[in-house]
């Protein structure tokens, strides 16, 4: 196949997502950015992107209809990076069924449905890369205020055993547990909380956005030729 590949990045308007789009674009790939809302992160890249797809993940029907109606686009995808997520602060003792459902609807269901389609499509073409962005919080069972986020991220790590049938067709599937990263979103928790969280990281610092993006990029690129079926923590030693 051509060295130029087509990449789909969900959550592309996040700091890490935008950086990933930049890496793939700089490599000469076609990049389709899937977002829920507009973002300044993608503004400078907008003229370079093949397409920006706005899709509201809060309703699973939207995802199902997208898969049904955009077959031509999806069948062209060679690399899928799943980063879309929501993380609402809800204390474990106050979690309701709607809290869980809303997190599963956005964080888990789109990833499952898109991998279901793309894994088979890539196998037929004989090449593909899938990388799912998870959270280091999964390793520790989730925090008291982030349990909904962590449990739904854990669910995305359960790539079905059928994916092993894709490996022989050079479709490699991996999960990256993303450590605490110096993103604009994370900065919203305040300096005191950041300082406390950093103390838990053996390297005693936040990850840089580019450090996370580079790790995901490697696993999702043609540079990765043999790593598959793995959960890789990029978390400063946590």
PDB file of C-alpha atoms in Angstrom, residues 10-108:
ATOM      1  CA  UNK A  10     -11.480  10.907  18.043  1.00  0.00           C
ATOM      2  CA  UNK A  11     -11.107  13.523  20.752  1.00  0.00           C
ATOM      3  CA  UNK A  12      -8.928  15.421  18.299  1.00  0.00           C
ATOM      4  CA  UNK A  13      -9.759  18.760  19.916  1.00  0.00           C
ATOM      5  CA  UNK A  14      -7.963  17.796  23.146  1.00  0.00           C
ATOM      6  CA  UNK A  15      -4.377  18.903  23.713  1.00  0.00           C
ATOM      7  CA  UNK A  16      -3.067  15.379  23.135  1.00  0.00           C
ATOM      8  CA  UNK A  17      -5.419  14.774  20.201  1.00  0.00           C
ATOM      9  CA  UNK A  18      -4.353  17.937  18.388  1.00  0.00           C
ATOM     10  CA  UNK A  19      -0.683  17.110  18.916  1.00  0.00           C
ATOM     11  CA  UNK A  20      -1.270  13.649  17.459  1.00  0.00           C
ATOM     12  CA  UNK A  21      -2.978  15.140  14.420  1.00  0.00           C
ATOM     13  CA  UNK A  22       0.083  17.327  13.940  1.00  0.00           C
ATOM     14  CA  UNK A  23       2.479  14.342  14.069  1.00  0.00           C
ATOM     15  CA  UNK A  24       0.515  12.382  11.486  1.00  0.00           C
ATOM     16  CA  UNK A  25       0.140  15.427   9.232  1.00  0.00           C
ATOM     17  CA  UNK A  26       3.866  16.097   9.437  1.00  0.00           C
ATOM     18  CA  UNK A  27       4.403  12.496   8.350  1.00  0.00           C
ATOM     19  CA  UNK A  28       2.342  13.181   5.221  1.00  0.00           C
ATOM     20  CA  UNK A  29      -0.750  11.239   6.284  1.00  0.00           C
ATOM     21  CA  UNK A  30      -4.371  12.198   5.673  1.00  0.00           C
ATOM     22  CA  UNK A  31      -5.995  13.041   9.001  1.00  0.00           C
ATOM     23  CA  UNK A  32      -9.696  13.067   9.845  1.00  0.00           C
ATOM     24  CA  UNK A  33     -10.364  14.800  13.167  1.00  0.00           C
ATOM     25  CA  UNK A  34     -13.509  13.775  15.023  1.00  0.00           C
ATOM     26  CA  UNK A  35     -14.673  16.281  17.608  1.00  0.00           C
ATOM     27  CA  UNK A  36     -17.679  17.104  19.745  1.00  0.00           C
ATOM     28  CA  UNK A  37     -17.214  20.866  19.643  1.00  0.00           C
ATOM     29  CA  UNK A  38     -14.945  23.492  18.146  1.00  0.00           C
ATOM     30  CA  UNK A  39     -11.529  24.004  19.659  1.00  0.00           C
ATOM     31  CA  UNK A  40      -8.667  26.455  19.305  1.00  0.00           C
ATOM     32  CA  UNK A  41      -6.337  23.447  19.375  1.00  0.00           C
ATOM     33  CA  UNK A  42      -7.288  22.532  15.811  1.00  0.00           C
ATOM     34  CA  UNK A  43      -7.543  26.050  14.404  1.00  0.00           C
ATOM     35  CA  UNK A  44      -3.987  26.167  13.061  1.00  0.00           C
ATOM     36  CA  UNK A  45      -4.368  22.660  11.609  1.00  0.00           C
ATOM     37  CA  UNK A  46      -7.792  23.096  10.026  1.00  0.00           C
ATOM     38  CA  UNK A  47      -6.443  23.809   6.538  1.00  0.00           C
ATOM     39  CA  UNK A  48      -4.259  20.704   6.662  1.00  0.00           C
ATOM     40  CA  UNK A  49      -6.884  18.238   7.888  1.00  0.00           C
ATOM     41  CA  UNK A  50      -8.724  16.092   5.348  1.00  0.00           C
ATOM     42  CA  UNK A  51     -11.962  16.548   7.264  1.00  0.00           C
ATOM     43  CA  UNK A  52     -13.292  17.649  10.638  1.00  0.00           C
ATOM     44  CA  UNK A  53     -16.260  15.534  11.706  1.00  0.00           C
ATOM     45  CA  UNK A  54     -18.460  16.935  14.445  1.00  0.00           C
ATOM     46  CA  UNK A  55     -20.260  14.110  16.196  1.00  0.00           C
ATOM     47  CA  UNK A  56     -22.065  14.192  19.526  1.00  0.00           C
ATOM     48  CA  UNK A  57     -21.144  10.977  21.360  1.00  0.00           C
ATOM     49  CA  UNK A  58     -23.682  11.595  24.127  1.00  0.00           C
ATOM     50  CA  UNK A  59     -26.283   9.783  22.003  1.00  0.00           C
ATOM     51  CA  UNK A  60     -25.190   6.339  20.802  1.00  0.00           C
ATOM     52  CA  UNK A  61     -27.573   6.539  17.854  1.00  0.00           C
ATOM     53  CA  UNK A  62     -25.349   9.258  16.405  1.00  0.00           C
ATOM     54  CA  UNK A  63     -22.399   6.861  16.366  1.00  0.00           C
ATOM     55  CA  UNK A  64     -24.446   4.032  14.867  1.00  0.00           C
ATOM     56  CA  UNK A  65     -25.781   6.325  12.133  1.00  0.00           C
ATOM     57  CA  UNK A  66     -22.298   7.617  11.383  1.00  0.00           C
ATOM     58  CA  UNK A  67     -20.983   4.079  10.906  1.00  0.00           C
ATOM     59  CA  UNK A  68     -23.977   3.202   8.749  1.00  0.00           C
ATOM     60  CA  UNK A  69     -23.907   6.324   6.573  1.00  0.00           C
ATOM     61  CA  UNK A  70     -20.156   6.981   6.229  1.00  0.00           C
ATOM     62  CA  UNK A  71     -19.035   3.575   5.012  1.00  0.00           C
ATOM     63  CA  UNK A  72     -16.852   5.071   2.279  1.00  0.00           C
ATOM     64  CA  UNK A  73     -14.980   7.228   4.759  1.00  0.00           C
ATOM     65  CA  UNK A  74     -14.563   4.490   7.370  1.00  0.00           C
ATOM     66  CA  UNK A  75     -13.411   1.904   4.851  1.00  0.00           C
ATOM     67  CA  UNK A  76     -10.557   4.274   3.947  1.00  0.00           C
ATOM     68  CA  UNK A  77      -9.215   4.408   7.517  1.00  0.00           C
ATOM     69  CA  UNK A  78      -5.829   2.775   8.079  1.00  0.00           C
ATOM     70  CA  UNK A  79      -5.106   4.110  11.575  1.00  0.00           C
ATOM     71  CA  UNK A  80      -7.623   4.669  14.370  1.00  0.00           C
ATOM     72  CA  UNK A  81      -6.751   6.601  17.535  1.00  0.00           C
ATOM     73  CA  UNK A  82      -9.489   6.657  20.182  1.00  0.00           C
ATOM     74  CA  UNK A  83      -9.125   9.558  22.625  1.00  0.00           C
ATOM     75  CA  UNK A  84     -12.646  10.963  23.057  1.00  0.00           C
ATOM     76  CA  UNK A  85     -13.768  11.010  26.670  1.00  0.00           C
ATOM     77  CA  UNK A  86     -15.628  12.857  29.374  1.00  0.00           C
ATOM     78  CA  UNK A  87     -14.575  13.016  33.009  1.00  0.00           C
ATOM     79  CA  UNK A  88     -17.058  14.511  35.422  1.00  0.00           C
ATOM     80  CA  UNK A  89     -16.243  14.839  39.095  1.00  0.00           C
ATOM     81  CA  UNK A  90     -18.802  12.687  40.907  1.00  0.00           C
ATOM     82  CA  UNK A  91     -18.088  11.331  44.386  1.00  0.00           C
ATOM     83  CA  UNK A  92     -18.434   7.552  44.491  1.00  0.00           C
ATOM     84  CA  UNK A  93     -21.013   7.755  47.270  1.00  0.00           C
ATOM     85  CA  UNK A  94     -23.227   9.962  45.094  1.00  0.00           C
ATOM     86  CA  UNK A  95     -22.970   8.153  41.743  1.00  0.00           C
ATOM     87  CA  UNK A  96     -26.305   7.627  40.007  1.00  0.00           C
ATOM     88  CA  UNK A  97     -27.198   5.321  37.138  1.00  0.00           C
ATOM     89  CA  UNK A  98     -27.358   8.344  34.818  1.00  0.00           C
ATOM     90  CA  UNK A  99     -23.780   9.269  35.773  1.00  0.00           C
ATOM     91  CA  UNK A 100     -22.585   5.810  34.801  1.00  0.00           C
ATOM     92  CA  UNK A 101     -24.658   5.671  31.631  1.00  0.00           C
ATOM     93  CA  UNK A 102     -23.468   9.069  30.403  1.00  0.00           C
ATOM     94  CA  UNK A 103     -19.811   8.106  30.922  1.00  0.00           C
ATOM     95  CA  UNK A 104     -20.237   4.728  29.225  1.00  0.00           C
ATOM     96  CA  UNK A 105     -22.104   6.346  26.343  1.00  0.00           C
ATOM     97  CA  UNK A 106     -19.266   8.750  25.572  1.00  0.00           C
ATOM     98  CA  UNK A 107     -16.156   6.938  26.787  1.00  0.00           C
ATOM     99  CA  UNK A 108     -16.851   3.333  25.868  1.00  0.00           C
TER     100      UNK A 108
END
